[in-house]
PDB file of C-alpha atoms in Angstrom:
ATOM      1  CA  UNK W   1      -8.096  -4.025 -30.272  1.00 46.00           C
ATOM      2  CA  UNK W   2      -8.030  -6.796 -33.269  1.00 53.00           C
ATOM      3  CA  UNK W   3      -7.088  -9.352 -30.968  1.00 85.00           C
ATOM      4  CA  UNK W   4     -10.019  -9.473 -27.854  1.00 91.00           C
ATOM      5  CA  UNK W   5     -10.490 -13.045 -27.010  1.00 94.00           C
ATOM      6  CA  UNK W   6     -13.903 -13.812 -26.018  1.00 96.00           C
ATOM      7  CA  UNK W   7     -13.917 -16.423 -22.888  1.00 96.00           C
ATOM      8  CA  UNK W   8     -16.049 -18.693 -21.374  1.00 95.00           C
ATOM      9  CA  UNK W   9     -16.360 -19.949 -18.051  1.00 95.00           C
ATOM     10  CA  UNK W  10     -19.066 -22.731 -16.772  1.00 93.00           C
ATOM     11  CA  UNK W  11     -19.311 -24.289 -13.618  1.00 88.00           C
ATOM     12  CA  UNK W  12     -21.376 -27.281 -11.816  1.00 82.00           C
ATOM     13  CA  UNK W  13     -21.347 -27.829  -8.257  1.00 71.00           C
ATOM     14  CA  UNK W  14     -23.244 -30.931  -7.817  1.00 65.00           C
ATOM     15  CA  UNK W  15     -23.057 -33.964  -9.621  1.00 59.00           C
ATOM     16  CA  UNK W  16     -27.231 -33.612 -10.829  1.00 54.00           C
ATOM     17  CA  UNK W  17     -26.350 -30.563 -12.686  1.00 63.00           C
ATOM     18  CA  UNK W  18     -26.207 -30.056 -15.982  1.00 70.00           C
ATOM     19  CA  UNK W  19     -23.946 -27.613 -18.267  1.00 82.00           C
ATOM     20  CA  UNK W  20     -25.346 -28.004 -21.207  1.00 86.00           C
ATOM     21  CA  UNK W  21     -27.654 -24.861 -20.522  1.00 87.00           C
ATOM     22  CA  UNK W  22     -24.491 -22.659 -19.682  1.00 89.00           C
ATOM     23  CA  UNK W  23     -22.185 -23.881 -22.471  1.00 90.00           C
ATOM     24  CA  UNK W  24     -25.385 -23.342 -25.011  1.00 90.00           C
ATOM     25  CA  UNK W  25     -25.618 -19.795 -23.678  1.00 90.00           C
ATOM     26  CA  UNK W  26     -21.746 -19.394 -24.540  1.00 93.00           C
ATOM     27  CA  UNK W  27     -22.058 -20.804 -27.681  1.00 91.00           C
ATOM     28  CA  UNK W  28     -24.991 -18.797 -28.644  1.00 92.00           C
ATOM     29  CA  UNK W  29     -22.133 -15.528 -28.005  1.00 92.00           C
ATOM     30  CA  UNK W  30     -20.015 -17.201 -30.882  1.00 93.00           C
ATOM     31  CA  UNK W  31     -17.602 -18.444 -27.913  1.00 94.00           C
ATOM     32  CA  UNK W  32     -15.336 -20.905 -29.386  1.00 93.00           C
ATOM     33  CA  UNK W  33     -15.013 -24.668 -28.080  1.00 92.00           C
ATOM     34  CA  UNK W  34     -11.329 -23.838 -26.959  1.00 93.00           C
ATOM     35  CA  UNK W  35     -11.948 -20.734 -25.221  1.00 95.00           C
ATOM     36  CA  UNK W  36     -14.998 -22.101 -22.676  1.00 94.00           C
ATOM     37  CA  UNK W  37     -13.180 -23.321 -19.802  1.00 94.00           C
ATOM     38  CA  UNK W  38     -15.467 -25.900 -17.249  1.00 91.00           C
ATOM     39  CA  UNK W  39     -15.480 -27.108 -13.793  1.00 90.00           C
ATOM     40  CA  UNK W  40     -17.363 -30.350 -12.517  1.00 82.00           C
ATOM     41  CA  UNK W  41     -17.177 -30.868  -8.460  1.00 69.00           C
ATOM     42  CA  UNK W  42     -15.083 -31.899  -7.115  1.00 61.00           C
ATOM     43  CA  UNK W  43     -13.771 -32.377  -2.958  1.00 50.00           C
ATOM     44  CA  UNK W  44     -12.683 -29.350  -2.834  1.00 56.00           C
ATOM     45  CA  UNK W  45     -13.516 -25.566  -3.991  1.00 56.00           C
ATOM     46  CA  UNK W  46     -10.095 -25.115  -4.528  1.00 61.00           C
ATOM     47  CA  UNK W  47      -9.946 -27.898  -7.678  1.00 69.00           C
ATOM     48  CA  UNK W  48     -10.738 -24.453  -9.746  1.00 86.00           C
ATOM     49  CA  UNK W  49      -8.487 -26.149 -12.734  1.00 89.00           C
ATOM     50  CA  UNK W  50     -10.525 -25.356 -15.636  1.00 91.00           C
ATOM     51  CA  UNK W  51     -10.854 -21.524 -13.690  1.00 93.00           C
ATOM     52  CA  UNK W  52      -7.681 -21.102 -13.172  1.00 92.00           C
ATOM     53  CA  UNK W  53      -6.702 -22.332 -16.722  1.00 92.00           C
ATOM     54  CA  UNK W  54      -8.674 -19.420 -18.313  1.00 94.00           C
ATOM     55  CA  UNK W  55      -7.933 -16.634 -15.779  1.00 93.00           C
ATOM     56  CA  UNK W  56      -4.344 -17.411 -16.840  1.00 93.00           C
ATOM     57  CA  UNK W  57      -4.855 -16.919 -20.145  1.00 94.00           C
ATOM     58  CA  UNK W  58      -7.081 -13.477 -19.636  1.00 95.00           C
ATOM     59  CA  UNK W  59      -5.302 -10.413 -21.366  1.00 95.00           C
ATOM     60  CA  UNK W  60      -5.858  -6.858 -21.125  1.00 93.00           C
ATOM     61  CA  UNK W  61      -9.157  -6.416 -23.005  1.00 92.00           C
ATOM     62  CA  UNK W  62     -10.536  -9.669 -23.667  1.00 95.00           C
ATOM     63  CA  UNK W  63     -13.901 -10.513 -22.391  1.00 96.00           C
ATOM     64  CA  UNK W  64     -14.993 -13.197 -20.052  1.00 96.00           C
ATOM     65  CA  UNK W  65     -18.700 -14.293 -19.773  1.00 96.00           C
ATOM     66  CA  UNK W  66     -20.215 -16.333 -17.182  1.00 94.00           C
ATOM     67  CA  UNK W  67     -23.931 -16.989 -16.163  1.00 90.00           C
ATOM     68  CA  UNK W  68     -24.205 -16.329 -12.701  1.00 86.00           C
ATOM     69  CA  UNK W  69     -21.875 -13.965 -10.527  1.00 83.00           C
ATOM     70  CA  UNK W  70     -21.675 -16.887  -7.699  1.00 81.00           C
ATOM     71  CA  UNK W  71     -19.368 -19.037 -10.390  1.00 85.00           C
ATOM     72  CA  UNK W  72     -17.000 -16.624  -9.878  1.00 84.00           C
ATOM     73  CA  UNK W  73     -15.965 -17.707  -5.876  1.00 82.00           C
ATOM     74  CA  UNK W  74     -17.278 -19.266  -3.402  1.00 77.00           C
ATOM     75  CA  UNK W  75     -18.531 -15.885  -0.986  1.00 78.00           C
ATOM     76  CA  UNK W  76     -19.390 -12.679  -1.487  1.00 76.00           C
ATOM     77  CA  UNK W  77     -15.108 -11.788   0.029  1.00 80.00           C
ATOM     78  CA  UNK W  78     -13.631 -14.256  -2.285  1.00 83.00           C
ATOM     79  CA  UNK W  79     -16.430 -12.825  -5.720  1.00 84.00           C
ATOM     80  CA  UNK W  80     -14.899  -9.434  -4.996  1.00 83.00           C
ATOM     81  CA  UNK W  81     -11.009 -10.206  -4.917  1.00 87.00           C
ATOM     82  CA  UNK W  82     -11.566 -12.260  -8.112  1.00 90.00           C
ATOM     83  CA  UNK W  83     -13.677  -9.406  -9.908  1.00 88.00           C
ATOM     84  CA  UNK W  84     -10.628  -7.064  -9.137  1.00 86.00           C
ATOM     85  CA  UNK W  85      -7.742  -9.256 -10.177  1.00 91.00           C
ATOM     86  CA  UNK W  86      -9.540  -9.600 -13.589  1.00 92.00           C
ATOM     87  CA  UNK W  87     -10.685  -6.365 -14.373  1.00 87.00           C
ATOM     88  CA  UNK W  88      -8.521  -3.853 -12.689  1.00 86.00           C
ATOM     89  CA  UNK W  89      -5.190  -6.191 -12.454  1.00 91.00           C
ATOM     90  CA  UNK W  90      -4.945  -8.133 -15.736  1.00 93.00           C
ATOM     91  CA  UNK W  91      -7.726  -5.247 -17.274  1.00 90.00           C
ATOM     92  CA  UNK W  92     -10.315  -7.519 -19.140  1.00 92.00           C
ATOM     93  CA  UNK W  93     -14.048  -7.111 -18.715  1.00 91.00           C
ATOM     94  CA  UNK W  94     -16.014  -9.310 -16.996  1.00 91.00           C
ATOM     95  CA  UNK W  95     -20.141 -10.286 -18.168  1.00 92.00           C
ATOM     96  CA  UNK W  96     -22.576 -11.654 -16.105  1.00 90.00           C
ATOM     97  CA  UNK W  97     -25.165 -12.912 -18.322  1.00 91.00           C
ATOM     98  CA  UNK W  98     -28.131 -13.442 -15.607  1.00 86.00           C
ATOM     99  CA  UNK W  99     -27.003  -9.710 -14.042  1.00 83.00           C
ATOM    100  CA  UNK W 100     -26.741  -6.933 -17.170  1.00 83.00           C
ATOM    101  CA  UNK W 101     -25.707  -3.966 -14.886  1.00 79.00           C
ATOM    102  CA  UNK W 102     -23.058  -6.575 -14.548  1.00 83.00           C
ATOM    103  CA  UNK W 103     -21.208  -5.961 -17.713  1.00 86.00           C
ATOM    104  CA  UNK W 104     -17.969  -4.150 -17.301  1.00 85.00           C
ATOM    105  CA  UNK W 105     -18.165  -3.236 -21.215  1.00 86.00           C
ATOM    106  CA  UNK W 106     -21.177  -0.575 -20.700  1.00 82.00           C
ATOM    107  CA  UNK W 107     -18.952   1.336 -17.986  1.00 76.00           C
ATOM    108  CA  UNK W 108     -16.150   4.148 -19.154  1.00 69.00           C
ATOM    109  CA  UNK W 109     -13.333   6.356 -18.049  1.00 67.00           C
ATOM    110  CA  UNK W 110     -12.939   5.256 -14.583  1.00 65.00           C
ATOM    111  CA  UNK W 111     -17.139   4.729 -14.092  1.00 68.00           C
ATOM    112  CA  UNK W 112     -16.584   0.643 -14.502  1.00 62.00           C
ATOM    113  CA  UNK W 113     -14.872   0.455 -10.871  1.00 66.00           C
ATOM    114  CA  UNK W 114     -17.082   2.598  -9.445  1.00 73.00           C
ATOM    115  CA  UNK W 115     -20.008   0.925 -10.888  1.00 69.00           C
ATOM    116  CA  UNK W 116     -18.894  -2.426  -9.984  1.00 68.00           C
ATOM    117  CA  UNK W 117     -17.409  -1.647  -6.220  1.00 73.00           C
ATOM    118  CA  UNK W 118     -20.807  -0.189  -5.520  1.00 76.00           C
ATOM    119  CA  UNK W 119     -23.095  -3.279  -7.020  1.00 70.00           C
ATOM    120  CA  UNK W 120     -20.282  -5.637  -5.618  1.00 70.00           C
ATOM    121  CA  UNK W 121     -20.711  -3.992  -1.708  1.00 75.00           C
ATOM    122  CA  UNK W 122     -24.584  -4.369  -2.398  1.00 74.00           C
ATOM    123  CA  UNK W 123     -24.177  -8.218  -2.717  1.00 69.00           C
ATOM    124  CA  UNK W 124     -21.794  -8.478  -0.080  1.00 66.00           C
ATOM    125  CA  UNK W 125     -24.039  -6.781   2.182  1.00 70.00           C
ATOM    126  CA  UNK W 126     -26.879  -8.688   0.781  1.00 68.00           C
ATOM    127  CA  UNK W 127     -24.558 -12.113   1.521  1.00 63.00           C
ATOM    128  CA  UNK W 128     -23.774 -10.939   4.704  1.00 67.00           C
ATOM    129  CA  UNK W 129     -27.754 -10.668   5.688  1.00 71.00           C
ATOM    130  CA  UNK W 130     -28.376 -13.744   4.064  1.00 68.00           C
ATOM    131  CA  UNK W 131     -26.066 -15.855   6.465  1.00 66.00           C
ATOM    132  CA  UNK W 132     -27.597 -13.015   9.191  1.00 72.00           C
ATOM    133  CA  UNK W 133     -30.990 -14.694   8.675  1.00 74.00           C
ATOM    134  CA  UNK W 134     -30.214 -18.505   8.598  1.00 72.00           C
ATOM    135  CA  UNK W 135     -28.261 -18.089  11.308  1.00 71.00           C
ATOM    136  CA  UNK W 136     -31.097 -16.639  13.249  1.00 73.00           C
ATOM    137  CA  UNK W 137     -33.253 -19.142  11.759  1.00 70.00           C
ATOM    138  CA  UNK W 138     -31.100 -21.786  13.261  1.00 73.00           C
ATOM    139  CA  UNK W 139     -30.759 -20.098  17.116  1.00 72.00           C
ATOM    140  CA  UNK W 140     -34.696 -19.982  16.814  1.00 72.00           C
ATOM    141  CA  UNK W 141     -34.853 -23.677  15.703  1.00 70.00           C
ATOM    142  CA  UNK W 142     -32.561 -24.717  18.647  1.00 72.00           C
ATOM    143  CA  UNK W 143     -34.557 -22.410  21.022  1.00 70.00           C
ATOM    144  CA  UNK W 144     -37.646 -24.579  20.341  1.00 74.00           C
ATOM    145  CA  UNK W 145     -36.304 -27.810  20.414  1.00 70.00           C
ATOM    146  CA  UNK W 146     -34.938 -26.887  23.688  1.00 70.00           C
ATOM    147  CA  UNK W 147     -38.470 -26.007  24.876  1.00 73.00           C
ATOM    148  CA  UNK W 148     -39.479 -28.677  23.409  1.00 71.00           C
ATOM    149  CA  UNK W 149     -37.518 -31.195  25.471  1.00 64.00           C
ATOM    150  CA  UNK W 150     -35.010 -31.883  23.125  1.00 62.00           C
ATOM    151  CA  UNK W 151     -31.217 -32.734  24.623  1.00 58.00           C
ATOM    152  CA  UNK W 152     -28.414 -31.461  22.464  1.00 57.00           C
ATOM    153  CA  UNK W 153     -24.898 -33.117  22.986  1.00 55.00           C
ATOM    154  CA  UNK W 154     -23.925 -36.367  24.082  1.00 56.00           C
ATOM    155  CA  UNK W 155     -26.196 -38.515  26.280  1.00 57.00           C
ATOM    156  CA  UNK W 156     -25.396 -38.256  30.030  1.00 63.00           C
ATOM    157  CA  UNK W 157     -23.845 -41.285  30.907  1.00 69.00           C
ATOM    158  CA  UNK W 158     -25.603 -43.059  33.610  1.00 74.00           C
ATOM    159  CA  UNK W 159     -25.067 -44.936  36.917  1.00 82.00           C
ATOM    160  CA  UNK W 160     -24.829 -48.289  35.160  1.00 86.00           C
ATOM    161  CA  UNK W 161     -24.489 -52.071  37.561  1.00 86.00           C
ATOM    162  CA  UNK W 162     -20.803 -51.728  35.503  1.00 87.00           C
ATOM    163  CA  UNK W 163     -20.160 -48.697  37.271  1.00 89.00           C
ATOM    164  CA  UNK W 164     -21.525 -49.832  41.031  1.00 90.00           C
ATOM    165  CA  UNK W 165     -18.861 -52.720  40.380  1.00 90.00           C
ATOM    166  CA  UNK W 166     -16.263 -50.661  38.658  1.00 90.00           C
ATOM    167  CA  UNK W 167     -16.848 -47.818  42.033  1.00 91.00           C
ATOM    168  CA  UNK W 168     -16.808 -50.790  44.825  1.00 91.00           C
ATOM    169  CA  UNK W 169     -13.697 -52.392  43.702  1.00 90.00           C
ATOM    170  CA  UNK W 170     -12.117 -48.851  43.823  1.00 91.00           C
ATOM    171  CA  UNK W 171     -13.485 -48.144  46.946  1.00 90.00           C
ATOM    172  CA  UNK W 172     -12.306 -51.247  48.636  1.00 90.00           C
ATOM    173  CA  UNK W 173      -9.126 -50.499  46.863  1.00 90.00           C
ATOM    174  CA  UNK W 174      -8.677 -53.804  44.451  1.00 89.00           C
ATOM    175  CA  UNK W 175      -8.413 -50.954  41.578  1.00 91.00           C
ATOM    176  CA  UNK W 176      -6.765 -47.484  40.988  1.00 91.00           C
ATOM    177  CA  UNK W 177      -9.413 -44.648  39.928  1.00 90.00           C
ATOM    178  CA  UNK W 178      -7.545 -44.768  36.735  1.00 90.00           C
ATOM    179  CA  UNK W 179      -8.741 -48.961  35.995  1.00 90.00           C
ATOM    180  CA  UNK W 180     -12.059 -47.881  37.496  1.00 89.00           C
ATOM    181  CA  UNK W 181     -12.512 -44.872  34.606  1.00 90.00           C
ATOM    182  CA  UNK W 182     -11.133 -47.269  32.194  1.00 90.00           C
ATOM    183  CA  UNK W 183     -13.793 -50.251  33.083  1.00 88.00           C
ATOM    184  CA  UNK W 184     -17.267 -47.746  32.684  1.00 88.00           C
ATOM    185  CA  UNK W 185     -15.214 -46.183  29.947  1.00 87.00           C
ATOM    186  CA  UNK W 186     -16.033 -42.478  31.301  1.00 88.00           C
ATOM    187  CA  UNK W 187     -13.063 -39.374  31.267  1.00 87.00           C
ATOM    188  CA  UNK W 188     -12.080 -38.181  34.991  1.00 88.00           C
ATOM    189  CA  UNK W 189     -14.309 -35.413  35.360  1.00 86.00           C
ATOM    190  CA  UNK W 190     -17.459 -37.049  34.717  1.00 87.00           C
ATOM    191  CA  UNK W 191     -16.200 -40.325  36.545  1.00 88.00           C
ATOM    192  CA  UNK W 192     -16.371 -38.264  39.592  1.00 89.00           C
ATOM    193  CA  UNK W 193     -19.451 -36.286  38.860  1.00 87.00           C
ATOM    194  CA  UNK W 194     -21.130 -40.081  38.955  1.00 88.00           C
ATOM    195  CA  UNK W 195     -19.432 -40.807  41.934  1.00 90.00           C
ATOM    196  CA  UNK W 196     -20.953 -37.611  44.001  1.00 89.00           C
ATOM    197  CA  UNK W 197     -24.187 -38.511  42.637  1.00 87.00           C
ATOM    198  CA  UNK W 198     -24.112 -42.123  43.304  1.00 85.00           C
ATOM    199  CA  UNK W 199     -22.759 -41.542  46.934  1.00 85.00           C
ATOM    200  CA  UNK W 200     -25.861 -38.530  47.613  1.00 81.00           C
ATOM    201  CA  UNK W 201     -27.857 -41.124  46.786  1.00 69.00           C
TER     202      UNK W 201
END
């Protein structure tokens, strides 16, 4: 096919990053100015516009190269739904340059999706352990800090002079519960969790 377009796609996600090294790369593949599409960050994932430019432009055999597979979404679900629209919906290859078993090119009759679904499930599995791990890391973390002494949450809210006042003028009925709450500037259940606590005492 005469007419293969060779694409480009190069993304940043913080503002200390730098794409020169990525749009080097593409040039270095004879990738012309107009066909590399970029993303800087932005507030939101979503603001894709360079991405979204280029994936509409994507025809049935043209080639699209990008560095690493994790410019392609933002998890290891959304990676795989975008790997499938382009190569098995609109038909083009895809090329990961840092991953060369990633190169849809290498792969024929019928072998490309069944290379790719297979190496695609190993990284979602292998994203899926990832967040396994830091979340464990994190319950552990939590677990000491609790031994530790450490109080998660908001601070209990003490038995303040404000709230002797604030509870005698209620008592001796110059003030509704309600004023009372609104005076120590506590919600009703732990209002009268104070209360029980101040009375034991």
């Amino acid at each position: 096919m005469s007419d293969i377009r060779h694409f480009g796609y190069v993304r940043v996600s913080s503002n200390d990053q730098n794409e020169a090294r990525q749009l080097e790369a593409m040039k270095d593949l004879g990738i012309l100015d107009r066909d590399i599409h970029i993303d800087k960050p932005s507030g939101k994932y979503t603001n894709r516009t360079g991405y979204q430019s280029m994936k509409s432009s994507l025809r049935e055999g043209d080639i699209l190269f990008i560095k690493e597979l994790n410019q392609l979404g933002r998890n290891a679900q959304h990676i795989k739904r975008e790997w499938q629209e382009i190569t098995q919906d609109i038909g083009a290859h895809v090329v990961i340059l840092d991953m060369p078993i990633l190169d849809t090119r290498q792969y024929q009759n019928g072998l490309e999706k069944l290379i790719s679904n297979i190496v695609l499930e190993l990284l979602s599995y292998m994203a899926e352990r990832e967040k396994e791990k830091i979340h464990g890391k994190q319950a552990e973390g939590i677990a000491t800090a609790l031994n530790s002494g450490v109080v998660f949450g908001r601070p209990k809210q003490s038995i303040t002079d404000d709230f002797k006042q604030a509870y005698a003028e209620w008592k001796q009925g110059n003030i509704t519960a309600v004023e009372a709450m609104r005076m120590v500037d506590m919600k009703p259940n732990t209002f009268y969790r104070r209360v029980k606590e101040y009375e034991v005492k």
